[in-house]
Every structure is written in C-alpha cells, then in structure tokens.
C-alpha cells in the first residue's frame, strides 16, 4: 500500500567522489537511521576525508519519514556527465574542405556584383551563423568588408577553439561562407590566424528538411510611430495567408509595443533579431543587412519566404487563389525561385494608436478599416516585393535578387493574381520624393479588403490584443488581501481608501488623530478644491468631484485622480463609469461579439 513498503534496496551512507564526500546530516550513518529519523535529513557535501570508510549496505524498514524516502541507488544515465562533457552530435560530425558555388562567387566578385562600401565598420560585426549539410553561412552587420580574405574560427560546445581554421572571403557583402568542422558549435571570423577574433556566435543547424512552408521576414522596426496595432495586424494577416513563422528585425519599439512582440515569442510565432553593433548608423540604415540576414536565415528553414515591410500586405486578387499559400501550392516549376509582386499604395494620414483602449477604438483604428483609398497598380519596377526560394538565391536585395544559384531570377506575378497593398504613412516620411512617387499613381479609389479577411482579421487582432493588454483587474479588497501576505504590505488603493474614510466622517473613518476640527468641517462641506492630505498626492482640477459629491452613493465612490497610478488600480466593487463604458462598447457590435471572446 505505501510505497515505503516496497522500497527494499541497498544503499551506501557515503558516496565517494574525486574530492568531496557526501554524508547525512544529524550524524546519521546508515540508511536505517535516516528512515527512522523523525526530522527531515539533509545531505552534507564536504571535502573528502580519505580515512572515512563506507558502511555496509542495509535493508530499509517500513516506517520512514516522508522526506527521507525518495532515495536512489543510481543516477539517471542521461545525467551521468560532468562539466567537460562535449559530445559531437551526429548531424555535426561533418568535415568539408571547400564551399559550394565557390567558383560562381569568384566570378560574381570579379564582376563586382553586390559590393556595398557602406558605413564605417572596423570589424565584421557577426550577426548569426547557420550550418547546412555542406557549409556554414555566417552573416554580419558590416557592409564594407567585401572580398576580404578571412579565416573561419571554430569553437566546440565549451567554446574551446577547434584548431582547424578555414580560409575564405567575405562574399557576398555581409556574408562569409565557411567549411564544416566536426563538433563546431560556435564560429567567428578573423583576418589573420594570430589575432583574437571578435565574439563567436552560435551555429544554428539547418540540416534537415525545412520545418516551414511559408515564412515572412519583417523589415527592421524603428521610429516613433506606435507599432503594436501594425505588428498584430501584420502577423495575424499573414497567418491568414498561410505563414507559420515570422522573423522580426528590431531596432527599437516602445516598452508597450515590446510586450506584444514578446508574447508572440512566447507562443512560438516569431523570432526577434535585435539589430545592434557598436558602430554608428541611423535607424533606417539597417535595411540591407536585415534582408541579407533573413535571406540566409530562411534557407532550409522554409520553402518560401516573403521579404516585406510592416506596412505591406500581399493580397490575393483572383477567385482561384484566396491565400498566398494556396497560390504557392500551385507552383511546381523548380525554376520559379522569386515571385515578384507589383505594389498599390494607400495614403495613410495618421499614426496608429499608442495603446489599446477598448474594442470599438481598436476596430476603428485597424488600418484596413481606416485606410482604403487605393492607388493604381505600379509597374514591376516601382518598389516591387518578393517571395523567394531562399536556398536558390545567391544574393538578395530589398526589391529583388541580385544573383541566383539556379532557376530564373524574376517571375513576375500578374496583378490579377496578387498585388502588395502598401500603406504609406504621409506623416512620417524618411525618404523625400516618396509621397510624390505615390501620388503619381493616382487616381485613388476606395477599395476595402476582402470581407472574409476583414472578419477573421478583426477577430484575431482583437483576441490577441486583449490577451496581451486588457489586464483583468480585481477590487481593492482582493488586492489588499494579497499584499498583506507579503510582510503586511498595503495596497496603494487600500491606503488611499483609508485616507478617504479618515477624511470624510460619513464614510465611517476616524478623524481624531489626523485632522483638526476646522479641517473636518471643511472636508464635510467639501467641494472640488479638497485634496487628500498626504505628501504623495498632488492636487488636481477634477479630483474630488466624485469623491465628495453628495449625490454619490455608498460604495460607488471614485478615487481622486490626483495620483494617476493609484486610481488606475483602484476599482470599487460596483462598476465605475469606466467599466460601464467598456461593457457598453462590447455590446455595440453584437454580431461579432462571439469572435472576440478570448480562447
Ligand atoms: C576523518 O575521519 C576519521 C575517521 O572517521 C576521523 O578520525 C578524522 O578526524 C576525520 N578527519 C577530518 C579532517 O575530519
Ligand atoms: C569527466 O568525465 C569524463 C568521462 O567520463 C572523464 O574522462 C573526466 O576525467 C571527467 N572530468 C572530471 C573533471 O571529473
Ligand atoms: C577580390 O579578391 C581577389 C583576390 O584577393 C582579387 O583578385 C579580386 O580582384 C578582388 N575583386 C574585387 C572586386 O576587389
Ligand atoms: C528609439 O531610439 C531613438 C534614439 O535611440 C529614440 O529617439 C526613439 O524615441 C526610440 N523609439 C522608441 C519607439 O522608443
Ligand atoms: C482618395 O485620395 C485621393 C488623392 O489624394 C483624393 O483626391 C480622394 O478624395 C480620396 N478619396 C476619398 C474617398 O477619400
Ligand atoms: C498598513 O496600514 C496599516 C494601517 O494604516 C499600518 O498600521 C501599517 O503600518 C501599514 N503597513 C505598512 C507595511 O506600511
Ligand atoms: C471627528 O470630527 C468630528 C467633527 O469635528 C468630531 O465631532 C468628532 O468627535 C471627531 N471624532 C473623533 C473620533 O474624534
């Protein structure tokens, strides 16, 4: 019946290791003593006493202390390793002495294809590394190291250098192709064999059949426009198009926006690649290295990859293919390696909102609701966007591949099949002339997105945004009872409530210690000038109106708005005006209501 009864095994009182010894606390020597000991027994780990002798084995008696009963005779074999354990996994037991397409790279270099000579880096500034069956691709954020002869430096799982370097060149720009080395888990690059290379980066295996079919690279996020609504729209939109993973490049966003990104990391939808190195560059100057990195990062990760900006939506236009993946599924020609889409512009006059307020606000602010004035279709050569087969492309740029390993460089997709809807913010223009370029594509016509996408997208955006930002509040008593469990801390809302009670005798507080009679008289005929008498509260225009109004009934009082943070947390058990509003808003569109309910 009890598990103790069946525990019959032998046990040593002392495990002897190389330099330490392990013994039971409370001067217990035998397992029998441990089992019969009333209190919890601990194990002491001490320096080894060589003269100590192991006791003989013992049989376990039936009645034992619960905490002393979970004993093992042997370590789980998975964990029988020490700090120097560094195995070579099967996928990584590969050595090569050349890189594929080396001749072609040499030819391209001679033709000077892809030299950037951009910015002022004084080192390579490694970004990432990916192991393929026949090479390791290292990406960098420098854009001025073209054709430089370098050495690949390999490190094992303990970052110990594997002294088997490989000579190669920086080609294409921001990229180094290295040979494979058994056991290499980290890699760096140096110009000479003598110098100490910069920090090594982990080698990410890409040696299996790609785990994804269609993924999306989002160009670097930066700038002052609030992003959370655009990010959730982007990700949820492309999920509806069949995308299953997103590489999101990040320079900076607000802390508020970052919460959403991190939530997508949590659920395995995205990876965030932080764009940073110790060299000067303005935020918008990350675009080329972002494209280059995502091109290589997507090889053997996905069959198809779209390289696009946060404000671009690939849109299927024919009845035959409703989603991007249903269209991609029809492509079987191995020479189609880069699908090229034309653009239509939409004038976007305003920034998207900084924060979620309520469902009605969010639905109204969704960019596909707010902005529908669409330009004519551009030509194939005005800022087109691409979906590529990453492993077939030799060099990628923002709008098209520069060089390819196999297939045809350009497959132009007729605009009756698909276009890219490009929302152009006219408020924040980095590039002069962009506005005029867009206006050249007049006339503009109102053209909403397909009804089924609108419906599904609205609902999935609401669900995610509410999951992330619509924090479920509880009342002040509930908060106070939790705070009290932490060394009798007080909830700030509770303190505030106490102060109010103290201030207004009708609310049942005691006034004796804090206020003079004069002050209390003043408080009881209170008008809007009254503010709570503490240092932390500042007076405010509207503060006490609700609090002291005679019309205000029993518990439906509101905390003064004088200290903003506190009143945010303060929620009386009866709904305040705020919560009443939210409930009302929820009911405004009863049709869609069911879709907004959290999963
Ligand atoms: C080592 O163990 C022996 C025998 O138990 C004991 O006499 C001796 O004092 C111990 N030495 C130390 C340094 O603890
Ligand atoms: C770690 O384990 C290995 C293999 O079992 C062994 O050869 C090595 O000596 C151990 N190293 C240390 C420091 O205990
Ligand atoms: C690249 O380097 C090779 C050898 O170092 C050299 O022969 C070639 O001219 C270089 N190409 C360019 C475009 O600099
Ligand atoms: C990003 O950083 C720049 C300067 O480094 C700053 O001016 C800008 O406000 C930041 N943007 C956001 C959204 O935090
Ligand atoms: C669409 O944009 C054009 C060009 O700015 C403008 O003339 C037109 O009035 C807009 N249409 C609507 C319905 O806003
Ligand atoms: C919480 O409030 C009570 C009553 O005002 C007070 O006695 C106590 O000291 C406060 N606790 C802390 C940790 O400030
Ligand atoms: C509170 O103030 C009122 C009005 O000034 C006074 O009559 C009353 O005695 C005070 N209460 C206590 C407990 O001192």
XYZ file of C-alpha atoms and ligand atoms in Angstrom:
697
model
C 0.000 0.000 0.000
C 2.591 2.529 0.985
C 5.392 2.997 -1.365
C 7.762 2.719 1.575
C 6.895 -0.931 1.884
C 8.244 -1.810 -1.479
C 11.420 0.168 -1.100
C 13.910 -2.539 -0.452
C 17.318 -1.843 -1.760
C 20.835 -1.368 -0.669
C 22.334 1.977 -0.046
C 25.663 3.458 0.917
C 25.868 6.042 3.659
C 28.802 7.705 1.955
C 29.094 8.317 -1.787
C 32.740 8.886 -2.501
C 33.709 11.227 -5.358
C 37.010 12.568 -6.548
C 37.442 15.294 -3.992
C 34.281 15.606 -1.939
C 32.330 13.340 0.313
C 28.644 13.230 0.899
C 27.154 12.261 4.233
C 23.852 12.504 6.074
C 23.163 15.324 8.484
C 22.358 14.786 12.151
C 25.349 12.460 12.405
C 23.341 9.683 10.827
C 25.448 6.948 9.338
C 23.183 4.256 7.999
C 20.156 4.298 5.763
C 18.264 2.700 8.574
C 18.946 5.635 10.789
C 17.759 8.006 8.053
C 14.490 6.156 7.663
C 13.779 6.136 11.322
C 14.781 9.728 11.925
C 11.903 11.985 12.989
C 13.037 15.175 11.214
C 13.995 15.894 7.668
C 17.504 14.664 6.941
C 19.832 16.695 4.729
C 22.948 15.709 2.887
C 26.234 17.395 3.695
C 28.709 17.856 0.908
C 32.200 18.214 2.378
C 35.787 17.924 1.403
C 36.724 14.313 1.279
C 38.074 12.630 4.355
C 40.181 9.862 2.906
C 40.188 7.878 6.105
C 36.387 7.590 6.036
C 35.178 4.068 5.363
C 31.929 3.160 3.641
C 29.377 1.440 5.790
C 27.970 -1.857 4.631
C 24.557 -1.960 2.955
C 21.325 -2.035 4.878
C 17.736 -3.064 4.366
C 15.060 -0.409 4.584
C 12.494 -0.646 7.361
C 8.808 0.049 6.595
C 8.121 3.161 8.691
C 10.053 6.116 7.411
C 9.970 9.898 7.380
C 8.298 11.107 4.168
C 11.184 13.443 3.307
C 13.710 10.685 3.778
C 12.083 8.156 1.493
C 12.966 9.257 -2.043
C 16.332 7.640 -2.337
C 18.114 6.459 -5.442
C 20.839 3.930 -5.932
C 21.945 5.246 -9.307
C 21.949 8.481 -11.282
C 19.728 8.622 -14.384
C 22.159 7.766 -17.246
C 21.117 10.931 -19.132
C 22.681 12.959 -16.350
C 25.866 10.976 -15.786
C 28.100 13.645 -17.282
C 30.389 16.314 -15.907
C 31.392 19.835 -16.856
C 33.836 18.771 -19.541
C 31.297 16.682 -21.458
C 31.229 17.943 -25.045
C 29.912 15.337 -27.440
C 29.777 15.606 -31.211
C 26.210 15.102 -32.338
C 25.628 13.043 -35.433
C 24.434 15.979 -37.558
C 27.549 17.852 -36.581
C 30.112 15.160 -37.288
C 30.937 16.592 -40.690
C 34.139 17.987 -42.154
C 34.314 19.680 -45.552
C 37.250 21.400 -47.225
C 35.527 23.638 -49.735
C 32.330 25.619 -50.020
C 29.656 25.095 -52.665
C 29.473 27.554 -55.569
C 32.936 28.939 -54.756
C 33.659 29.402 -58.481
C 30.436 31.234 -59.019
C 31.114 33.523 -56.073
C 34.536 34.246 -57.525
C 33.029 35.137 -60.866
C 30.437 37.385 -59.238
C 33.169 39.054 -57.203
C 35.174 39.712 -60.367
C 32.080 41.283 -61.881
C 31.839 43.300 -58.678
C 28.256 42.228 -58.082
C 26.936 43.351 -54.725
C 29.741 45.472 -53.354
C 28.212 47.941 -50.900
C 31.126 50.011 -49.487
C 28.623 51.215 -46.919
C 29.257 52.760 -43.487
C 32.484 52.676 -41.455
C 32.801 49.328 -39.708
C 36.249 48.394 -38.484
C 35.381 44.744 -37.895
C 32.993 42.152 -39.243
C 30.298 42.509 -36.555
C 28.932 38.961 -36.670
C 25.178 38.573 -36.502
C 24.402 34.850 -36.835
C 25.570 31.518 -38.300
C 23.709 28.614 -39.896
C 25.061 25.144 -40.599
C 23.938 23.452 -43.803
C 24.988 19.967 -44.867
C 27.850 21.386 -46.939
C 28.718 24.761 -45.399
C 28.274 27.225 -42.567
C 26.874 30.619 -43.508
C 27.923 33.491 -41.257
C 26.001 36.748 -41.516
C 27.379 40.108 -40.386
C 26.200 43.658 -39.941
C 29.247 45.249 -41.586
C 28.763 46.336 -45.188
C 32.304 47.338 -46.113
C 34.319 44.100 -45.949
C 33.648 42.853 -49.495
C 36.141 40.316 -50.918
C 38.394 40.462 -47.857
C 40.325 37.234 -47.207
C 39.403 35.863 -43.779
C 39.626 32.767 -41.590
C 36.693 30.913 -40.128
C 37.445 30.111 -36.477
C 35.564 27.221 -34.915
C 34.719 26.529 -31.267
C 33.353 23.448 -29.540
C 30.402 23.321 -27.166
C 32.574 24.711 -24.335
C 33.797 27.489 -26.639
C 37.222 25.922 -26.847
C 38.784 26.666 -30.208
C 38.999 23.771 -32.653
C 42.404 24.467 -34.235
C 41.311 23.714 -37.787
C 40.629 27.101 -39.422
C 39.298 27.605 -42.929
C 40.416 30.324 -45.338
C 37.663 32.059 -47.301
C 36.496 35.531 -48.375
C 33.748 37.926 -47.397
C 31.329 37.348 -50.214
C 28.611 38.431 -50.791
C 28.751 41.614 -48.711
C 27.892 40.984 -45.041
C 28.340 37.222 -45.523
C 31.072 34.614 -45.089
C 30.735 31.013 -46.237
C 32.761 28.569 -44.158
C 33.504 24.852 -44.372
C 32.086 22.418 -41.810
C 34.063 21.168 -38.799
C 33.071 18.227 -36.579
C 31.833 19.427 -33.217
C 31.812 23.115 -34.174
C 29.061 24.827 -32.167
C 30.268 28.436 -32.328
C 32.074 30.350 -35.013
C 33.936 33.600 -35.501
C 35.932 35.283 -38.255
C 39.354 36.884 -38.232
C 41.660 38.452 -40.777
C 44.746 36.641 -39.504
C 45.288 33.422 -37.608
C 47.194 35.218 -34.874
C 44.635 37.799 -33.850
C 41.921 37.222 -31.298
C 38.649 37.098 -33.203
C 35.561 39.019 -32.111
C 32.887 37.254 -30.015
C 31.826 33.993 -31.594
C 28.166 33.307 -32.393
C 26.266 30.010 -32.135
C 25.935 27.853 -35.221
C 22.243 27.115 -35.754
C 21.634 23.793 -37.530
C 19.674 23.937 -40.791
C 20.449 20.408 -41.870
C 17.015 18.856 -42.124
C 14.027 19.194 -44.410
C 12.747 22.759 -43.806
C 10.248 22.815 -40.923
C 8.138 25.555 -42.553
C 6.455 26.092 -45.904
C 5.873 29.858 -45.955
C 7.541 32.322 -43.577
C 7.848 36.081 -43.505
C 10.762 38.433 -42.835
C 9.675 41.783 -41.442
C 11.998 44.712 -42.113
C 13.612 46.379 -39.108
C 11.239 48.098 -36.677
C 12.263 51.614 -35.662
C 10.878 55.123 -35.447
C 8.381 56.983 -33.325
C 5.091 55.764 -34.744
C 3.358 53.479 -32.233
C 3.587 49.926 -33.561
C 1.527 47.426 -31.599
C -1.530 47.591 -33.838
C 0.536 47.384 -37.014
C 2.520 44.445 -35.661
C -0.516 42.427 -34.630
C -2.222 43.260 -37.937
C 0.865 42.177 -39.898
C 1.295 38.873 -38.095
C -2.378 37.936 -37.969
C -2.845 38.941 -41.608
C -0.015 36.755 -42.884
C -1.135 33.901 -40.676
C -4.431 34.047 -42.558
C -2.354 33.882 -45.737
C -0.735 30.662 -44.539
C 2.509 31.911 -42.962
C 3.633 29.881 -39.957
C 6.653 31.804 -38.700
C 7.985 35.360 -38.720
C 11.489 36.739 -38.419
C 11.038 40.171 -36.880
C 14.013 42.523 -37.015
C 14.060 45.033 -34.206
C 15.935 48.272 -33.771
C 13.574 49.756 -31.199
C 9.918 49.981 -30.231
C 8.243 51.293 -27.084
C 8.062 49.104 -23.994
C 4.321 48.848 -24.583
C 4.794 47.507 -28.115
C 7.508 45.160 -26.940
C 5.066 43.349 -24.655
C 3.149 42.218 -27.729
C 6.296 41.089 -29.553
C 7.405 39.110 -26.522
C 4.020 37.449 -26.339
C 4.424 36.261 -29.919
C 7.837 34.888 -28.965
C 6.157 33.049 -26.114
C 3.738 31.346 -28.450
C 6.438 30.407 -30.967
C 5.148 32.599 -33.784
C 8.153 34.843 -34.144
C 11.846 35.224 -33.541
C 13.149 38.690 -32.720
C 16.508 39.592 -34.212
C 17.942 42.629 -32.496
C 19.829 44.918 -34.835
C 22.766 46.312 -32.956
C 26.512 46.657 -33.221
C 28.993 49.175 -31.812
C 29.225 51.286 -34.978
C 27.398 54.427 -35.938
C 24.388 54.144 -38.213
C 20.977 55.771 -38.328
C 17.975 53.577 -37.597
C 16.765 53.381 -41.181
C 20.182 52.184 -42.399
C 19.716 48.570 -41.271
C 17.649 47.524 -44.241
C 20.272 45.813 -46.420
C 21.816 43.738 -43.654
C 18.330 42.792 -42.500
C 17.469 41.499 -45.970
C 20.770 39.653 -46.238
C 20.441 38.019 -42.842
C 16.840 36.970 -43.353
C 17.653 35.521 -46.754
C 20.307 33.241 -45.242
C 18.334 32.616 -42.068
C 15.417 31.322 -44.106
C 17.449 28.820 -46.172
C 16.324 25.288 -45.252
C 14.012 26.864 -42.690
C 11.163 27.464 -45.112
C 10.393 26.574 -48.716
C 9.058 30.075 -49.456
C 9.903 33.336 -47.714
C 8.454 36.812 -48.185
C 10.710 39.809 -47.514
C 8.478 42.730 -46.650
C 7.925 45.805 -44.507
C 5.498 46.254 -41.654
C 3.175 48.345 -43.826
C 2.872 45.897 -46.729
C 0.163 43.285 -47.217
C 0.368 40.771 -50.061
C -3.168 40.455 -51.306
C -4.632 37.719 -53.478
C -6.983 39.061 -56.093
C -8.310 36.119 -58.094
C -11.096 33.738 -57.200
C -8.794 30.772 -57.793
C -6.287 31.511 -55.048
C -7.632 33.063 -51.885
C -4.435 32.875 -49.884
C -0.736 33.166 -50.586
C -0.077 29.520 -49.739
C -2.911 28.233 -51.931
C -1.203 30.097 -54.778
C 2.285 28.854 -53.842
C 0.942 25.305 -53.737
C 0.280 25.512 -57.469
C 3.905 26.267 -58.295
C 5.880 23.148 -59.126
C 8.416 24.529 -61.591
C 11.820 24.444 -59.854
C 12.908 27.441 -61.905
C 10.442 29.705 -60.149
C 12.685 30.992 -57.392
C 11.476 34.556 -56.951
C 7.895 35.704 -57.259
C 7.722 39.364 -57.948
C 4.632 41.368 -56.919
C 3.502 44.818 -58.012
C 2.512 47.479 -55.493
C -0.602 49.559 -54.889
C -0.336 52.436 -52.456
C -2.733 53.584 -49.803
C -2.484 57.048 -48.271
C -2.221 56.637 -44.516
C -2.767 60.034 -42.944
C -2.343 59.282 -39.267
C -0.284 57.274 -36.846
C -1.815 54.151 -35.368
C -2.800 54.482 -31.677
C -0.312 54.186 -28.854
C -2.449 51.938 -26.676
C -5.438 49.672 -26.619
C -8.387 51.472 -25.021
C -11.415 49.428 -25.916
C -12.706 47.196 -28.680
C -14.563 49.924 -30.504
C -11.481 52.126 -30.624
C -9.334 49.252 -31.865
C -11.771 48.184 -34.580
C -11.994 51.732 -35.832
C -8.208 52.189 -35.808
C -7.397 48.956 -37.658
C -5.530 50.122 -40.713
C -7.609 48.106 -43.156
C -10.728 49.785 -41.757
C -9.377 53.285 -41.558
C -7.402 53.421 -44.801
C -8.919 52.103 -48.011
C -8.073 54.740 -50.608
C -6.039 52.684 -53.064
C -3.823 53.907 -55.929
C -3.421 52.341 -59.350
C -1.079 49.359 -59.676
C 2.585 50.285 -60.076
C 4.906 48.731 -62.635
C 7.088 45.727 -61.849
C 9.968 48.104 -61.291
C 8.490 50.530 -58.783
C 9.436 49.115 -55.395
C 8.151 45.579 -56.008
C 8.267 42.955 -53.256
C 9.208 39.291 -53.424
C 8.533 35.809 -52.200
C 11.683 33.747 -52.688
C 13.012 30.207 -52.532
C 15.861 31.230 -50.214
C 18.342 28.437 -50.982
C 18.205 29.139 -54.710
C 19.133 32.792 -54.375
C 22.790 33.851 -54.289
C 22.315 37.462 -53.274
C 19.188 39.271 -52.196
C 18.324 42.965 -52.109
C 15.271 44.822 -50.816
C 13.253 44.579 -54.015
C 14.757 41.662 -55.955
C 17.584 39.103 -56.065
C 20.902 40.285 -57.498
C 22.229 36.838 -58.365
C 20.851 33.328 -58.215
C 22.262 29.802 -57.956
C 19.555 28.170 -60.030
C 16.315 28.914 -61.849
C 15.091 32.209 -63.309
C 15.813 35.423 -61.471
C 12.417 37.010 -61.943
C 8.933 35.504 -62.034
C 6.506 38.350 -62.486
C 3.136 37.732 -60.893
C 0.230 39.235 -62.802
C -1.635 41.794 -60.709
C -4.878 39.960 -61.357
C -3.458 37.184 -59.177
C -1.865 39.285 -56.454
C -0.511 42.712 -55.503
C 1.036 44.283 -52.438
C -1.126 46.797 -50.597
C 1.373 49.333 -49.275
C 0.088 51.660 -46.541
C 2.219 54.758 -46.875
C 2.308 56.985 -43.803
C 2.328 60.529 -45.130
C 3.026 61.999 -41.691
C 6.470 60.469 -41.187
C 8.428 60.351 -44.392
C 12.059 59.402 -44.200
C 12.587 59.482 -47.905
C 11.947 62.617 -49.835
C 10.007 62.075 -53.023
C 8.203 59.010 -51.703
C 4.989 60.969 -51.365
C 5.169 62.290 -54.909
C 6.039 58.824 -56.183
C 2.875 57.523 -54.603
C 0.717 60.377 -55.850
C 1.934 59.659 -59.384
C -0.172 56.526 -59.148
C -3.453 58.440 -58.964
C -6.361 58.093 -59.346
C -7.133 56.653 -55.941
C -10.292 54.706 -55.274
C -11.878 53.328 -52.151
C -11.215 49.602 -52.141
C -11.656 47.607 -48.916
C -10.000 44.266 -48.343
C -11.987 41.066 -48.886
C -14.883 40.633 -46.485
C -13.735 37.227 -45.193
C -10.286 38.577 -44.328
C -11.784 41.632 -42.674
C -13.997 39.462 -40.490
C -11.329 36.946 -39.463
C -8.586 39.520 -39.091
C -10.726 41.808 -36.939
C -11.449 38.962 -34.607
C -7.921 37.581 -34.379
C -6.430 41.046 -33.804
C -8.924 41.705 -31.015
C -8.249 38.372 -29.396
C -4.501 38.807 -29.323
C -4.551 42.461 -28.260
C -6.949 41.752 -25.421
C -4.936 38.748 -24.293
C -1.869 40.951 -24.087
C -3.144 44.342 -22.978
C -6.592 44.012 -21.428
C -5.441 43.213 -17.907
C -8.197 41.745 -15.744
C -8.452 43.966 -12.691
C -9.718 42.909 -9.259
C -11.198 45.001 -6.482
C -9.186 46.745 -3.817
C -10.016 44.296 -1.044
C -8.741 41.423 -3.153
C -5.514 43.296 -3.814
C -5.114 44.220 -0.193
C -5.526 40.640 0.956
C -2.682 39.559 -1.318
C -0.403 42.459 -0.355
C -0.977 41.577 3.283
C 0.585 38.178 2.676
C 3.852 39.917 1.806
C 5.032 41.174 5.173
C 1.751 43.046 5.743
C 2.279 45.417 2.842
C -0.658 47.664 1.982
C -2.169 48.025 -1.491
C -1.864 51.651 -2.557
C -5.577 51.698 -3.410
C -6.316 50.496 0.106
C -4.179 53.203 1.692
C -5.987 55.731 -0.426
C -9.323 54.331 0.632
C -8.278 54.611 4.280
C -7.330 58.213 3.783
C -10.689 58.969 2.222
C -12.500 57.243 5.029
C -10.490 59.227 7.514
C -11.235 62.417 5.718
C -14.999 62.038 5.363
C -16.738 61.061 8.609
C -19.819 59.944 6.670
C -17.677 57.114 5.291
C -17.039 55.819 8.769
C -13.377 56.670 9.309
C -11.792 58.103 12.400
C -10.615 61.668 12.251
C -9.197 62.259 15.626
C -5.524 61.680 15.038
C -5.140 63.344 11.669
C -7.263 66.431 11.460
C -8.298 69.419 13.408
C -11.956 70.200 13.805
C -11.587 73.011 11.334
C -10.202 70.727 8.686
C -13.009 68.271 9.217
C -15.678 70.890 8.858
C -14.046 71.891 5.639
C -13.997 68.316 4.433
C -17.616 67.614 5.194
C -18.803 70.515 3.063
C -16.195 69.516 0.583
C -16.015 70.978 -2.860
C -13.691 70.299 -5.726
C -10.770 72.042 -4.036
C -10.267 69.344 -1.451
C -7.385 67.003 -1.896
C -6.229 64.199 0.381
C -3.791 65.455 2.979
C -0.722 63.399 2.153
C 2.598 64.292 0.652
C 2.279 61.842 -2.216
C -0.964 63.245 -3.541
C -0.951 66.281 -5.715
C -3.997 68.472 -6.121
C -5.817 68.198 -9.402
C -8.604 70.023 -11.134
C -11.261 67.379 -11.126
C -10.093 65.207 -8.303
C -12.649 65.319 -5.598
C -15.807 65.945 -7.529
C -16.883 62.336 -7.488
C -15.448 61.570 -4.137
C -17.345 64.058 -2.126
C -20.418 64.688 -4.156
C -23.469 64.223 -2.001
C -25.221 62.523 -4.907
C -22.587 59.873 -4.910
C -23.973 56.843 -3.194
C -22.388 54.480 -0.672
C -19.572 52.483 -2.196
C -19.626 53.787 -5.756
C -17.105 56.472 -4.971
C -14.086 57.047 -7.126
C -10.542 57.527 -6.027
C -9.268 61.015 -6.667
C -7.421 61.211 -9.968
C -4.688 63.140 -8.247
C -2.240 60.267 -8.271
C -2.799 58.603 -11.581
C -1.163 55.276 -10.959
C -3.166 54.641 -7.877
C -6.520 55.444 -9.341
C -5.755 53.056 -12.195
C -5.503 50.245 -9.733
C -8.485 51.363 -7.758
C -11.664 49.537 -8.639
C -14.621 49.599 -6.233
C -16.806 46.536 -6.390
C -19.645 48.437 -8.028
C -18.815 49.281 -11.644
C -17.434 52.746 -12.145
C -18.178 54.808 -15.186
C -15.118 53.377 -16.904
C -16.091 49.766 -16.614
C -19.659 50.585 -17.508
C -18.385 52.170 -20.695
C -16.398 49.116 -21.621
C -19.380 46.881 -21.171
C -21.416 49.184 -23.350
C -18.757 49.195 -26.028
C -18.635 45.471 -26.043
C -22.265 45.440 -26.914
C -22.010 47.830 -29.800
C -21.343 45.127 -32.347
C -23.243 42.144 -31.040
C -22.792 40.343 -34.381
C -19.084 39.927 -33.992
C -19.193 39.602 -30.298
C -18.665 35.889 -30.156
C -15.466 36.199 -32.148
C -13.888 38.498 -29.624
C -14.176 36.202 -26.710
C -10.797 35.024 -25.584
C -9.993 31.388 -26.271
C 38.394 11.678 9.082
O 37.684 10.533 9.530
C 38.320 9.856 10.618
C 37.563 8.572 10.885
O 36.158 8.775 10.861
C 38.364 10.803 11.804
O 39.026 10.179 12.872
C 39.127 12.072 11.407
O 39.084 13.003 12.454
C 38.484 12.704 10.172
N 39.304 13.816 9.726
C 38.794 15.003 9.422
C 39.758 16.047 8.944
O 37.604 15.243 9.509
C 34.505 13.945 -16.730
O 34.044 12.735 -17.304
C 34.942 12.175 -18.264
C 34.262 10.995 -18.912
O 33.540 10.237 -18.005
C 36.260 11.810 -17.584
O 37.157 11.265 -18.509
C 36.842 13.065 -16.984
O 38.019 12.761 -16.243
C 35.853 13.741 -16.045
N 36.405 15.034 -15.647
C 36.332 15.498 -14.406
C 36.958 16.822 -14.152
O 35.800 14.891 -13.489
C 38.787 40.056 -54.833
O 39.976 39.475 -54.314
C 40.724 38.778 -55.257
C 41.862 38.085 -54.568
O 42.132 38.623 -53.339
C 41.196 39.738 -56.324
O 41.921 39.041 -57.319
C 39.990 40.415 -56.961
O 40.412 41.388 -57.860
C 39.150 41.046 -55.906
N 37.962 41.560 -56.510
C 37.476 42.761 -56.226
C 36.236 43.147 -56.963
O 38.002 43.507 -55.424
C 14.319 54.652 -30.478
O 15.563 55.200 -30.152
C 15.718 56.561 -30.550
C 17.106 57.032 -30.233
O 17.971 55.994 -29.954
C 14.707 57.411 -29.857
O 14.816 58.746 -30.301
C 13.319 56.891 -30.178
O 12.364 57.587 -29.439
C 13.216 55.423 -29.812
N 11.932 54.955 -30.287
C 11.119 54.284 -29.497
C 9.852 53.848 -30.128
O 11.398 54.001 -28.347
C -8.566 59.369 -52.253
O -7.340 60.037 -52.448
C -7.353 60.994 -53.481
C -5.949 61.518 -53.681
O -5.472 62.099 -52.508
C -8.342 62.099 -53.123
O -8.399 63.042 -54.155
C -9.706 61.468 -52.873
O -10.603 62.460 -52.428
C -9.630 60.368 -51.865
N -10.905 59.697 -51.802
C -11.578 59.581 -50.671
C -12.913 58.905 -50.756
O -11.133 59.990 -49.604
C -0.519 49.294 6.531
O -1.505 50.108 7.035
C -1.698 49.974 8.433
C -2.913 50.783 8.821
O -2.825 52.065 8.288
C -0.432 50.425 9.144
O -0.589 50.255 10.534
C 0.735 49.593 8.659
O 1.949 50.061 9.210
C 0.840 49.631 7.171
N 1.846 48.692 6.729
C 2.942 49.041 6.071
C 3.879 47.958 5.740
O 3.151 50.185 5.724
C -14.358 63.713 14.262
O -14.683 65.059 13.948
C -15.950 65.441 14.354
C -16.247 66.790 13.771
O -15.202 67.661 14.012
C -15.995 65.410 15.890
O -17.263 65.816 16.360
C -15.703 64.025 16.345
O -15.618 63.992 17.739
C -14.408 63.508 15.764
N -14.273 62.097 16.013
C -13.351 61.586 16.839
C -13.318 60.095 16.974
O -12.523 62.279 17.403
